Coordinates of C-alpha atoms in Angstrom, one line a residue:
M347 CA 36.7 -95.1 -25.7
R348 CA 36.8 -91.5 -25.4
V349 CA 39.2 -90.0 -22.2
T350 CA 38.1 -86.6 -20.4
P351 CA 41.3 -84.9 -20.0
N352 CA 42.7 -82.5 -17.6
L353 CA 43.5 -79.0 -17.3
V354 CA 46.5 -77.2 -16.7
V355 CA 46.4 -73.7 -17.0
E356 CA 48.9 -71.4 -15.8
S357 CA 47.7 -67.3 -14.7
P358 CA 48.3 -65.0 -12.6
K359 CA 46.2 -66.5 -9.8
G360 CA 49.4 -69.2 -9.9
R361 CA 49.6 -72.7 -11.8
Q362 CA 46.1 -75.1 -11.2
T363 CA 45.7 -78.8 -12.9
L364 CA 41.6 -79.2 -13.5
T365 CA 40.1 -82.3 -13.5
I366 CA 37.2 -81.7 -16.7
S367 CA 33.7 -83.6 -16.4
A368 CA 32.6 -85.1 -19.2
V369 CA 30.2 -82.1 -19.5
E370 CA 32.6 -79.5 -19.3
H371 CA 35.2 -81.5 -22.1
T372 CA 31.8 -79.7 -24.3
L373 CA 32.3 -76.4 -23.2
R374 CA 33.7 -74.2 -25.0
L375 CA 36.9 -72.3 -23.0
S376 CA 35.5 -68.9 -21.8
E377 CA 32.7 -70.9 -20.4
L378 CA 34.6 -73.9 -19.0
L379 CA 36.8 -71.2 -17.4
R380 CA 34.3 -69.2 -15.6
R381 CA 32.9 -72.2 -14.3
K382 CA 36.2 -72.9 -12.9
H383 CA 36.4 -69.3 -11.0
L384 CA 38.7 -67.8 -14.0
P385 CA 36.4 -65.8 -16.2
L386 CA 38.4 -64.7 -19.0
N387 CA 37.6 -61.2 -20.7
T388 CA 35.0 -61.8 -23.0
R389 CA 34.3 -57.8 -23.6
C390 CA 32.3 -58.4 -27.0
G391 CA 29.9 -61.0 -25.3
Q392 CA 31.7 -64.2 -27.0
R393 CA 31.0 -63.0 -30.3
S394 CA 35.2 -63.5 -31.4
L395 CA 34.6 -59.6 -32.5
C396 CA 38.2 -59.0 -30.1
D397 CA 41.3 -60.5 -28.6
G398 CA 40.0 -59.8 -24.7
C399 CA 39.6 -63.5 -23.9
V400 CA 42.9 -64.8 -26.0
V401 CA 44.7 -67.6 -24.4
E402 CA 48.2 -69.5 -24.9
L403 CA 48.2 -73.3 -26.4
L404 CA 51.2 -74.6 -24.8
T405 CA 50.7 -77.9 -24.8
G406 CA 48.0 -80.6 -26.0
Q407 CA 44.9 -79.6 -28.5
V408 CA 41.9 -77.6 -29.0
V409 CA 38.9 -78.3 -31.4
H410 CA 37.2 -75.3 -32.8
A411 CA 33.9 -75.5 -31.4
A412 CA 31.8 -73.8 -34.8
T413 CA 34.5 -75.9 -37.6
G414 CA 35.7 -78.8 -35.5
E415 CA 39.3 -77.4 -37.0
I416 CA 41.5 -79.0 -34.7
V417 CA 44.8 -76.8 -33.1
A418 CA 47.6 -78.3 -31.9
A419 CA 49.9 -76.4 -29.3
P420 CA 52.2 -73.7 -29.4
H421 CA 49.3 -71.4 -30.3
T422 CA 47.7 -68.2 -29.3
I423 CA 43.8 -68.7 -29.5
R424 CA 40.6 -67.0 -28.0
G425 CA 38.7 -68.6 -25.3
C426 CA 35.4 -68.1 -27.0
E427 CA 35.9 -70.2 -30.0
Y428 CA 38.1 -73.0 -28.5
R429 CA 36.8 -76.4 -26.5
L430 CA 39.4 -78.8 -24.9
A431 CA 40.2 -82.2 -27.6
Y432 CA 39.6 -85.4 -26.2
D433 CA 43.3 -86.9 -26.8
G434 CA 45.6 -85.8 -24.1
D435 CA 45.9 -83.3 -21.3
V436 CA 45.7 -79.5 -21.9
T437 CA 48.2 -76.9 -20.9
L438 CA 46.9 -73.1 -21.3
R439 CA 48.2 -70.0 -20.1
I440 CA 46.3 -67.0 -19.4
P441 CA 47.9 -63.3 -19.7
P442 CA 47.1 -60.8 -17.4
R443 CA 45.2 -58.7 -19.6
S444 CA 42.5 -62.0 -20.7
L445 CA 42.0 -62.8 -17.1
L446 CA 38.3 -60.9 -15.7
A447 CA 39.4 -60.7 -12.1
Y448 CA 41.8 -58.4 -12.2
E449 CA 40.9 -55.1 -9.9
P450 CA 39.6 -52.4 -11.3
Q451 CA 39.8 -48.7 -10.4
V452 CA 36.4 -47.0 -10.1
V453 CA 36.0 -43.6 -9.5
S454 CA 33.8 -42.6 -6.1
D455 CA 35.0 -39.4 -6.4
F456 CA 32.9 -36.3 -7.1
K457 CA 32.5 -33.0 -7.0
T458 CA 28.7 -31.3 -6.2
K459 CA 27.9 -27.6 -6.7
V460 CA 24.4 -28.1 -5.2
P461 CA 23.4 -26.5 -2.0
H462 CA 21.1 -29.7 -0.7
A463 CA 19.1 -30.4 2.7
H464 CA 18.9 -33.2 4.6
D465 CA 15.1 -34.6 3.6
P466 CA 16.3 -38.1 3.3
L467 CA 14.4 -40.6 1.7
W468 CA 13.9 -42.4 4.9
Q469 CA 13.5 -40.8 7.7
Q470 CA 12.2 -41.4 11.5
I471 CA 10.4 -38.3 13.2
P472 CA 9.3 -37.3 16.8
I473 CA 5.7 -37.8 16.6
P474 CA 4.1 -34.2 17.2
P475 CA 1.2 -33.5 19.9
G476 CA -2.5 -34.1 17.5
G477 CA -0.2 -37.2 16.3
L478 CA -0.3 -38.3 12.7
A479 CA -3.0 -35.5 12.0
A480 CA -0.3 -32.6 12.8
I481 CA 2.5 -34.8 10.4
H482 CA -0.2 -35.2 7.6
R483 CA -0.3 -30.6 7.5
R484 CA 3.1 -30.5 7.4
R485 CA 3.4 -32.7 4.2
P486 CA 1.3 -35.2 2.4
V487 CA 1.3 -38.6 4.2
K488 CA -0.1 -41.8 4.1
L489 CA -0.8 -44.8 6.0
S490 CA 1.1 -48.2 5.4
P491 CA -1.4 -51.1 5.8
A492 CA 1.2 -52.5 7.8
I493 CA 0.5 -49.8 10.8
C494 CA -3.2 -49.2 10.1
G495 CA -4.9 -49.4 13.8
S496 CA -2.0 -49.4 15.7
A497 CA -1.5 -47.1 18.8
L498 CA -0.7 -43.5 18.2
P499 CA 0.5 -41.2 21.0
G500 CA -1.7 -40.1 23.3
A501 CA -2.3 -43.7 24.5
T502 CA -0.9 -44.9 27.8
G503 CA 1.7 -47.1 28.2
N504 CA 5.0 -47.8 25.5
A505 CA 2.8 -44.9 23.1
P506 CA 4.9 -44.3 20.0
T507 CA 6.9 -41.8 20.1
Y508 CA 8.3 -41.9 16.0
A509 CA 7.3 -41.9 12.7
T510 CA 8.7 -43.9 10.2
L511 CA 8.6 -41.7 7.0
E512 CA 9.6 -43.1 3.2
Y513 CA 9.8 -40.7 0.4
H514 CA 7.2 -41.6 -2.7
G515 CA 7.1 -38.6 -4.5
D516 CA 3.6 -37.3 -4.5
H517 CA 3.1 -38.7 -0.3
W518 CA 5.1 -39.4 2.3
L519 CA 4.0 -43.3 3.4
V520 CA 4.4 -44.3 7.0
T521 CA 6.0 -47.2 7.5
G522 CA 6.3 -48.1 11.3
L523 CA 6.3 -46.7 14.6
A524 CA 8.0 -47.0 17.1
S525 CA 8.7 -45.9 20.6
Q526 CA 12.7 -44.9 20.7
P527 CA 13.9 -43.9 17.1
D528 CA 16.8 -46.4 14.7
P529 CA 20.0 -46.7 16.3
Q530 CA 22.0 -46.6 13.1
P531 CA 19.9 -46.4 9.8
L532 CA 21.8 -46.3 6.2
G533 CA 21.2 -45.4 3.1
I534 CA 23.2 -46.7 0.1
A535 CA 23.7 -44.4 -3.1
I536 CA 24.8 -46.3 -5.9
D537 CA 26.5 -45.8 -9.6
I538 CA 25.8 -49.1 -11.7
G539 CA 27.5 -48.7 -15.0
T540 CA 28.1 -50.7 -17.8
T541 CA 31.6 -51.4 -16.9
T542 CA 32.0 -50.5 -12.8
V543 CA 30.0 -50.4 -10.5
A544 CA 30.4 -48.2 -6.8
L545 CA 28.6 -46.7 -3.9
L546 CA 28.6 -45.6 -0.6
V547 CA 27.2 -46.7 2.8
T548 CA 25.7 -43.2 4.7
D549 CA 24.0 -42.4 7.9
L550 CA 20.9 -41.4 7.2
R551 CA 20.8 -39.9 10.5
D552 CA 23.3 -37.1 9.4
G553 CA 24.1 -37.5 5.7
R554 CA 27.9 -39.3 7.2
V555 CA 29.5 -41.3 4.2
L556 CA 30.7 -43.8 6.9
S557 CA 32.5 -46.4 3.4
G558 CA 32.7 -46.8 -0.2
A559 CA 33.4 -49.7 -2.4
A560 CA 33.3 -50.7 -5.8
N561 CA 34.3 -53.4 -8.4
F562 CA 33.4 -54.5 -12.2
N563 CA 29.9 -55.4 -12.8
K564 CA 29.5 -59.2 -13.4
Q565 CA 27.3 -58.7 -16.9
M566 CA 30.6 -57.4 -18.6
H567 CA 32.0 -60.9 -19.5
L568 CA 28.7 -61.6 -21.6
G569 CA 29.2 -57.7 -23.3
D570 CA 31.3 -54.7 -22.8
D571 CA 28.1 -52.5 -24.5
V572 CA 24.3 -52.5 -23.5
L573 CA 23.7 -53.0 -27.0
T574 CA 25.4 -56.9 -27.2
R575 CA 23.0 -56.8 -23.7
I576 CA 19.7 -56.0 -25.2
N577 CA 20.8 -58.6 -28.2
L578 CA 21.5 -61.2 -25.5
C579 CA 17.6 -60.7 -24.3
A580 CA 16.0 -60.1 -27.1
T581 CA 17.1 -63.4 -28.7
D582 CA 16.9 -65.7 -25.4
P583 CA 14.5 -64.8 -22.9
A584 CA 16.1 -66.3 -20.1
M585 CA 19.1 -64.0 -20.1
L586 CA 17.2 -61.7 -19.1
R587 CA 17.2 -63.3 -15.6
H588 CA 21.2 -64.5 -15.9
L589 CA 21.6 -60.9 -16.3
Q590 CA 19.7 -59.6 -13.2
D591 CA 21.1 -62.2 -11.5
L592 CA 25.1 -60.9 -12.3
I593 CA 24.0 -57.5 -11.5
V594 CA 21.8 -57.9 -8.1
K595 CA 23.6 -61.3 -7.0
D596 CA 26.9 -61.2 -8.3
T597 CA 27.6 -58.2 -8.0
L598 CA 25.9 -54.9 -5.6
A599 CA 24.7 -58.0 -3.0
P600 CA 29.2 -58.5 -2.2
L601 CA 30.1 -54.5 -2.4
I602 CA 26.5 -54.1 -0.6
T603 CA 28.0 -56.5 2.2
E604 CA 31.5 -55.9 2.2
A605 CA 30.6 -51.5 2.6
V606 CA 28.1 -52.1 5.5
A607 CA 30.8 -54.1 7.4
K608 CA 33.4 -51.3 6.7
A609 CA 31.2 -49.3 8.4
G610 CA 30.9 -51.0 10.8
A611 CA 27.1 -52.2 10.5
T612 CA 25.1 -55.2 9.9
P613 CA 23.0 -55.8 7.2
D614 CA 20.5 -54.8 8.9
R615 CA 20.6 -51.6 9.6
I616 CA 20.4 -50.7 5.5
R617 CA 16.7 -48.4 5.1
C618 CA 16.6 -47.1 1.6
L619 CA 19.2 -47.5 -1.7
T620 CA 19.1 -45.4 -4.6
I621 CA 20.3 -46.3 -7.8
A622 CA 21.5 -44.3 -10.9
A623 CA 21.9 -45.7 -14.2
N624 CA 21.4 -46.0 -17.8
T625 CA 18.5 -46.5 -18.9
T626 CA 19.1 -50.1 -19.8
M627 CA 21.2 -51.2 -16.4
L628 CA 18.1 -49.6 -14.3
H629 CA 16.0 -52.1 -16.5
L630 CA 18.0 -55.8 -16.4
F631 CA 18.3 -54.5 -12.7
A632 CA 15.1 -54.4 -11.9
G633 CA 14.0 -57.9 -14.2
V634 CA 12.7 -56.0 -17.2
D635 CA 13.3 -56.6 -20.8
P636 CA 15.0 -54.5 -22.3
S637 CA 15.2 -55.2 -25.6
P638 CA 12.2 -52.6 -27.4
I639 CA 15.2 -49.9 -26.3
G640 CA 17.6 -51.9 -28.7
V641 CA 15.0 -51.7 -31.8
A642 CA 13.7 -47.9 -33.5
P643 CA 11.5 -46.4 -31.7
F644 CA 14.0 -47.6 -28.7
T645 CA 10.8 -47.6 -26.0
P646 CA 11.9 -48.3 -23.0
A647 CA 9.4 -49.3 -20.3
F648 CA 10.0 -46.7 -18.2
L649 CA 12.0 -43.5 -17.2
H650 CA 10.1 -42.5 -14.2
H651 CA 11.4 -42.7 -10.3
R652 CA 10.6 -46.5 -9.8
I653 CA 10.6 -47.7 -6.3
L654 CA 11.2 -51.1 -5.1
R655 CA 11.4 -53.7 -2.2
S656 CA 14.5 -55.9 -2.1
T657 CA 12.3 -58.7 -1.5
D658 CA 11.5 -58.6 -5.2
L659 CA 14.7 -58.4 -6.3
P660 CA 17.4 -62.2 -6.4
F661 CA 19.5 -60.4 -3.4
P662 CA 21.3 -63.5 -1.8
P663 CA 21.1 -64.4 2.2
P664 CA 21.1 -62.2 4.2
L665 CA 19.8 -59.2 2.3
S666 CA 17.4 -62.1 0.7
E667 CA 16.1 -62.0 4.6
L668 CA 15.4 -58.4 5.0
C669 CA 13.1 -55.8 3.2
F670 CA 14.4 -52.2 2.2
T671 CA 13.1 -49.5 -0.2
I672 CA 15.3 -48.6 -3.6
H673 CA 14.5 -45.9 -5.8
L674 CA 15.6 -46.3 -8.9
L675 CA 16.0 -42.5 -10.5
P676 CA 14.2 -40.7 -13.4
G677 CA 16.2 -40.8 -16.8
A678 CA 15.4 -38.4 -19.9
A679 CA 15.1 -41.6 -23.0
A680 CA 16.3 -44.7 -24.1
Y681 CA 20.0 -43.9 -24.1
V682 CA 19.8 -40.7 -22.4
G683 CA 19.8 -42.5 -19.1
A684 CA 19.5 -41.3 -14.9
D685 CA 23.1 -41.4 -14.7
L686 CA 23.3 -38.4 -17.1
T687 CA 20.1 -36.4 -15.2
A688 CA 22.1 -37.5 -11.9
G689 CA 25.1 -35.6 -13.2
A690 CA 23.2 -32.7 -14.8
F691 CA 22.3 -31.5 -11.5
A692 CA 25.0 -32.4 -9.4
T693 CA 27.4 -30.6 -11.2
G694 CA 24.7 -27.9 -10.9
L695 CA 24.3 -27.6 -15.2
V696 CA 21.2 -27.6 -14.4
Y697 CA 20.9 -24.1 -12.9
D698 CA 24.4 -22.7 -14.4
E699 CA 23.9 -19.5 -16.3
G700 CA 25.7 -21.2 -19.7
P701 CA 25.9 -22.3 -22.3
A702 CA 27.6 -25.1 -19.9
L703 CA 27.9 -28.8 -21.1
L704 CA 28.4 -32.1 -19.2
V705 CA 30.2 -34.8 -21.5
D706 CA 30.8 -38.4 -20.2
V707 CA 32.6 -40.4 -22.0
G708 CA 32.2 -44.0 -22.0
T709 CA 30.8 -46.7 -24.3
N710 CA 28.5 -43.9 -25.2
G711 CA 29.3 -40.6 -25.3
E712 CA 26.2 -38.9 -23.1
I713 CA 26.3 -34.8 -23.9
V714 CA 24.0 -32.5 -21.9
L715 CA 24.0 -28.5 -22.9
K716 CA 22.3 -26.3 -20.7
R717 CA 21.5 -22.8 -22.3
G718 CA 19.1 -20.3 -20.8
D719 CA 16.3 -22.3 -19.6
K720 CA 16.5 -25.4 -21.9
L721 CA 18.5 -28.8 -21.8
Y722 CA 19.2 -30.7 -24.8
G723 CA 20.8 -34.3 -24.6
C724 CA 22.0 -36.7 -27.1
A725 CA 24.3 -39.6 -26.4
T726 CA 26.3 -41.3 -29.3
A727 CA 27.4 -45.1 -29.9
A728 CA 31.1 -44.3 -29.5
G729 CA 31.8 -47.6 -28.5
P730 CA 34.2 -49.5 -25.8
A731 CA 37.6 -48.6 -27.4
F732 CA 38.5 -45.6 -24.7
E733 CA 38.0 -49.1 -22.1
G734 CA 40.6 -50.8 -24.1
A735 CA 37.9 -53.4 -25.7
G736 CA 38.7 -54.8 -29.3
L737 CA 42.1 -53.0 -28.7
T738 CA 45.1 -55.5 -29.5
N739 CA 46.4 -54.6 -26.0
G740 CA 43.9 -52.7 -24.2
V741 CA 42.3 -52.5 -20.7
R742 CA 40.5 -51.4 -18.1
A743 CA 42.0 -49.0 -15.8
A744 CA 43.1 -51.1 -13.1
D745 CA 46.9 -52.6 -11.7
G746 CA 49.6 -52.7 -14.6
A747 CA 47.8 -50.5 -16.3
I748 CA 49.5 -48.2 -18.3
S749 CA 47.9 -44.8 -18.1
H750 CA 50.0 -41.7 -19.8
I751 CA 52.1 -41.7 -22.6
E752 CA 54.9 -39.3 -23.8
I753 CA 56.8 -39.5 -27.2
T754 CA 59.6 -37.7 -28.7
A755 CA 61.0 -37.5 -31.5
N756 CA 64.1 -37.9 -33.7
P757 CA 64.9 -40.3 -31.7
L758 CA 61.8 -41.7 -30.5
T759 CA 61.7 -41.8 -27.0
V760 CA 58.8 -42.9 -24.5
K761 CA 57.7 -42.4 -21.1
L762 CA 55.1 -43.7 -19.9
D763 CA 53.0 -43.9 -15.9
K764 CA 51.5 -46.9 -15.3
I765 CA 48.8 -47.9 -12.5
G766 CA 50.4 -49.4 -9.6
H767 CA 53.5 -51.4 -9.0
S768 CA 53.4 -55.0 -11.6
T769 CA 54.9 -55.3 -14.5
P770 CA 52.8 -53.5 -17.5
I771 CA 49.5 -55.7 -18.7
G772 CA 48.4 -53.0 -21.6
L773 CA 46.9 -50.2 -22.0
C774 CA 43.9 -48.3 -20.6
G775 CA 41.8 -44.9 -22.4
T776 CA 43.7 -42.3 -20.6
A777 CA 47.2 -43.6 -22.8
Y778 CA 45.3 -44.3 -25.7
V779 CA 44.1 -40.7 -25.8
D780 CA 47.8 -39.3 -25.2
F781 CA 49.0 -41.7 -27.9
L782 CA 46.7 -40.1 -30.7
A783 CA 47.8 -36.9 -29.3
V784 CA 51.8 -37.0 -28.6
G785 CA 51.6 -39.6 -32.3
R786 CA 50.6 -37.0 -34.2
E787 CA 52.7 -33.7 -32.2
S788 CA 56.3 -36.2 -32.8
G789 CA 55.4 -36.8 -36.5
L790 CA 54.7 -40.5 -35.7
L791 CA 51.4 -40.7 -37.5
N792 CA 50.2 -38.7 -39.9
H793 CA 46.4 -36.8 -40.3
R794 CA 44.9 -40.4 -41.0
G795 CA 46.7 -42.1 -37.8
R796 CA 49.3 -44.5 -40.1
I797 CA 52.3 -44.5 -38.5
E798 CA 54.9 -43.0 -40.6
K799 CA 58.1 -45.5 -40.7
N800 CA 60.1 -42.7 -42.3
A801 CA 59.5 -39.7 -40.9
V802 CA 60.9 -41.0 -37.2
A803 CA 64.5 -41.8 -36.3
D804 CA 63.6 -45.5 -34.4
P805 CA 66.9 -46.7 -32.4
D806 CA 65.2 -49.1 -30.6
H807 CA 62.8 -50.4 -33.1
R808 CA 59.8 -49.6 -31.9
I809 CA 58.1 -49.7 -35.4
I810 CA 57.2 -53.2 -36.0
P811 CA 55.6 -55.2 -38.8
W812 CA 51.9 -56.1 -37.3
K813 CA 50.2 -59.4 -38.4
D814 CA 49.4 -59.4 -42.0
Y815 CA 48.5 -55.7 -41.8
G816 CA 49.9 -52.5 -41.1
L817 CA 52.3 -51.8 -38.7
A818 CA 52.4 -51.2 -34.5
F819 CA 54.6 -49.0 -32.3
R820 CA 55.5 -51.2 -29.5
V821 CA 55.0 -49.3 -26.4
A822 CA 56.5 -51.3 -23.9
Y823 CA 57.8 -54.9 -23.0
G824 CA 54.5 -57.1 -20.9
P825 CA 54.9 -60.7 -19.1
G826 CA 57.6 -62.9 -20.3
K827 CA 58.9 -59.8 -22.5
T828 CA 55.4 -59.8 -24.7
D829 CA 55.3 -56.6 -27.0
I830 CA 52.3 -54.4 -25.4
V831 CA 51.5 -52.2 -29.1
I832 CA 49.1 -50.1 -30.5
A833 CA 48.5 -51.4 -34.1
E834 CA 47.3 -49.5 -36.8
T835 CA 43.9 -51.3 -36.7
D836 CA 43.8 -50.0 -33.2
I837 CA 44.2 -46.5 -33.9
A838 CA 41.3 -46.5 -36.8
N839 CA 38.8 -48.1 -34.1
L840 CA 40.4 -45.3 -31.9
L841 CA 39.9 -42.8 -34.6
Q842 CA 36.1 -43.9 -34.9
A843 CA 35.0 -44.0 -31.0
K844 CA 37.0 -40.3 -31.2
A845 CA 35.0 -39.1 -34.0
A846 CA 31.7 -40.1 -32.7
I847 CA 31.8 -38.1 -29.7
A848 CA 33.1 -35.4 -31.2
A849 CA 30.2 -35.5 -33.6
G850 CA 27.7 -35.3 -31.4
I851 CA 29.2 -32.6 -29.5
L852 CA 29.8 -30.5 -32.1
I853 CA 25.9 -31.4 -33.9
L854 CA 24.5 -30.4 -30.7
L855 CA 26.4 -27.1 -30.0
E856 CA 25.1 -26.7 -33.8
R857 CA 21.4 -27.5 -33.3
I858 CA 21.3 -24.3 -30.8
G859 CA 23.4 -22.2 -33.2
L860 CA 26.5 -22.1 -30.8
T861 CA 30.4 -22.6 -30.9
P862 CA 32.9 -24.6 -28.5
A863 CA 34.0 -21.3 -27.9
Q864 CA 30.7 -20.0 -26.7
I865 CA 30.4 -22.5 -24.2
K866 CA 31.1 -21.3 -20.2
T867 CA 32.1 -25.0 -18.6
L868 CA 32.3 -28.3 -19.7
Y869 CA 32.1 -30.3 -17.2
L870 CA 33.8 -33.8 -17.9
A871 CA 32.0 -36.3 -16.0
G872 CA 33.1 -39.9 -15.2
G873 CA 36.7 -41.9 -14.1
F874 CA 37.9 -41.9 -17.9
G875 CA 37.3 -38.1 -16.9
L876 CA 38.5 -37.6 -13.9
H877 CA 42.4 -39.0 -15.0
L878 CA 42.2 -37.5 -18.7
N879 CA 44.6 -35.5 -19.8
R880 CA 42.9 -32.5 -21.2
A881 CA 44.9 -31.4 -23.3
H882 CA 45.6 -34.4 -25.1
A883 CA 41.8 -35.1 -25.7
I884 CA 41.1 -31.6 -27.4
R885 CA 44.6 -31.7 -29.6
C886 CA 43.6 -35.2 -30.5
G887 CA 40.0 -34.0 -31.4
L888 CA 37.8 -35.7 -29.1
L889 CA 36.6 -32.3 -27.9
P890 CA 36.6 -29.9 -30.4
G891 CA 37.5 -26.9 -30.4
F892 CA 37.5 -26.0 -26.6
T893 CA 40.3 -24.9 -24.3
A894 CA 41.4 -26.1 -20.9
E895 CA 40.2 -23.4 -19.1
Q896 CA 36.4 -24.4 -20.0
I897 CA 37.3 -27.5 -18.7
E898 CA 36.0 -28.3 -15.5
V899 CA 36.6 -32.1 -14.0
V900 CA 33.5 -33.6 -12.0
G901 CA 34.3 -37.6 -11.7
N902 CA 31.7 -39.6 -10.8
T903 CA 28.2 -37.5 -11.1
S904 CA 26.3 -40.3 -11.9
L905 CA 27.3 -41.6 -8.1
A906 CA 27.1 -37.9 -7.0
G907 CA 23.8 -37.5 -8.1
A908 CA 22.4 -40.8 -5.8
Y909 CA 23.8 -39.3 -2.6
L910 CA 22.0 -36.4 -3.2
A911 CA 18.4 -37.8 -4.0
L912 CA 19.7 -40.0 -0.7
L913 CA 19.3 -37.5 1.3
D914 CA 17.1 -35.1 0.2
C915 CA 14.0 -35.8 -1.7
G916 CA 14.2 -32.3 -3.5
A917 CA 17.0 -33.1 -4.8
L918 CA 15.5 -36.4 -6.5
D919 CA 12.4 -34.1 -7.7
E920 CA 15.2 -31.9 -9.3
I921 CA 16.2 -34.8 -11.0
A922 CA 13.0 -36.1 -12.1
R923 CA 12.1 -32.4 -13.7
A924 CA 15.1 -32.4 -15.6
G925 CA 14.9 -36.0 -17.1
S926 CA 11.1 -34.4 -18.0
R927 CA 12.1 -31.2 -19.5
M928 CA 15.6 -32.1 -21.4
E929 CA 15.3 -32.4 -25.0
V930 CA 16.6 -35.6 -26.2
I931 CA 18.0 -34.8 -30.3
E932 CA 18.6 -38.3 -32.2
L933 CA 22.0 -38.2 -33.3
N934 CA 21.3 -40.7 -36.3
L935 CA 18.0 -38.5 -37.7
D936 CA 20.4 -35.5 -38.3
S937 CA 21.7 -35.4 -42.1
R938 CA 25.2 -33.8 -41.5
F939 CA 25.5 -36.0 -38.2
E940 CA 27.8 -38.6 -41.0
D941 CA 29.5 -35.2 -42.6
R942 CA 31.0 -34.1 -38.9
Y943 CA 32.1 -38.0 -38.1
I944 CA 33.6 -37.9 -40.9
E945 CA 35.5 -35.1 -40.6
Q946 CA 36.4 -36.0 -37.5
L947 CA 38.0 -39.2 -38.2
S948 CA 41.3 -37.5 -38.8
L949 CA 43.8 -36.3 -36.0

C-alpha cells in the first residue's frame, strides 16, 4: 500500500513539517510548495531553463516527473522537475535565493521634467449659474445615464451644487451630482512591470502624494519575461484568466489596500486609477489575449487609451464592492508600450531639443530617440539576465543581494556592497555590470569574457573549476558557507544581454544618422538604471560610446508618467500623441543588427 509522505522544509521562514495529501504528492515540488505558501523562484516558467527553483534534498527520495528516475538524498535538484516519491518522509532545504518571498527593492522614485496643470481625470467642480449647460460651454460634457433627469441647480431644497466629471478622451462624462464636495477623493498611479509593481496614492483635490507601496508581480512565478507569459496564453487559454488573477487579485489588490490604509483612508475613497505598463502586461491586466503579440506581425488587440471599470475586473472584496474608473495609458507598439510613452513624456524627452535618448534596461531593452520633431522607438530582447535570471547565483535586487563589486589585481582582492544587513544570497544586475567592467580592467577577464586564471595572482583561490564546464569566480560565501560565484556560462549570458541592448542603441542611432557622441542627454530609466554605476556600464559596453556626463538617471519614469496623467488630462493627451507619432523600428528586420550584436559580444 502506498503511503503519503510528510514533507519537512527548511527555509528562511524556519523549519516546517507539511502533511501531503494523496493528490498533492503527484505534483511537482514547485507547484506543491506554491500551494503550501512557499513559492519557489520559477523564473523560466517551470521549463527547466534556469536554476531559480533549486532546492537541496537532505533526506528521502524524489522522482523525476518526466523520466521516472528516482533520486536519493543528498542531492541538489530543480523543484520544477521532481515530485515526491511514495517511500518515506522527505526533507528539503530551500536556499534564500530560491524562495520567491524575499523583499523586493522596487523603485518608486522618479524625476519629472515637465510642468503640469492640476486638471485630474476625476474631479468635482462647483456648478456655475446656468447649470450643466454652462459647464458644457467650457468643455465638452455628456451626462451618464445614472444622472439623466436629476435635479439641477435652481431647484428648491437640496439642489446639487457640485458636479463630478470623469475624463473620457474626447469628452468629460458627468457621473454624479452632489450638494457637498467629496471629502477625500483618492487617485492611484500604478506602474505594472514584468517583475515588479509600484503605486502611489494621491489626493485628487490637490495632487499630494499620500503614500506608496510596491511588491513583486505575482505573475513572475510562471515566467520571468513577457514571451513566456504570452506563450502560456497561446498554449492554454485558461492561463489568461489565471495570469489576470495573479496581477489583479494577488498583486494589485493587496498593494492598493495597504497603500490606502497607509494614507489614513479607506478603499471607498478610491475614484480613479492610471496604469502604465508594457503592452503585454496591459493585455493581461485587462483579460485580453496577448497571443498575437508573440508572433509576426506582432499585432496587439489595443494600444490606445483604454477605460475600464473596476467591476469589470476580478478584484476581491472590499474592492469588488466598489466602482471606480481605471485608465490604461496608451502605447506605441507591441514591444514599445505605455511604460515607454509615459517615460518619454515624464522625462521631457518629447519636448527636448535633443538629440536625446531614453533607455530602459530590463527584460527588454527599450529605447526612444528624439531628433528634431521626430520620435523613434525600438525594443530589443535582452532577456532577464540583468535581473539575475538564468545565472548561477543571480537574484533580483532584494535584502541580501550583492549590488556592487570592485576588484583589484595582483593579488586579487574583492570589495562588495550589499543590500541590507543579512548574509549574501546572490548577485543582482548592477553587480554583474560591475564585474564585467572591473573584471576586464583588472585582467581577470579577457575580451571574450573568459576567466584568465594565469593572468592574476589568486592567493585566496577565488578562481575555481565549475561543474563540468569552465571556471568560476567566487565572489563571496552565502548561507552555510556555500559559494556565491560568477561562472563563465553566466558571463556568456550577460554578454548576450548587454550586446542586445548595445546593438539596439547603435542601430537606432545609425538609422537616424547619429553617433553616441552627438546625443545631448541619455535618460537612463528604471530601478536598474537608478543604482547602476554609469562608468562601468560604459566600460563594459552596455552603453557603448557614451560618457558619464551625457547620462541622466531618471528613475521609474513609467510610474512618473502614470502620476502625471492622473493629475492632468492634458498629460494623458500628450502621452497618446507621443505614441501615435512614434516611428517604431523593427530591429529584427534590419540586416545590420546581427553584425552589431556580434561586435558587442566582446568586452
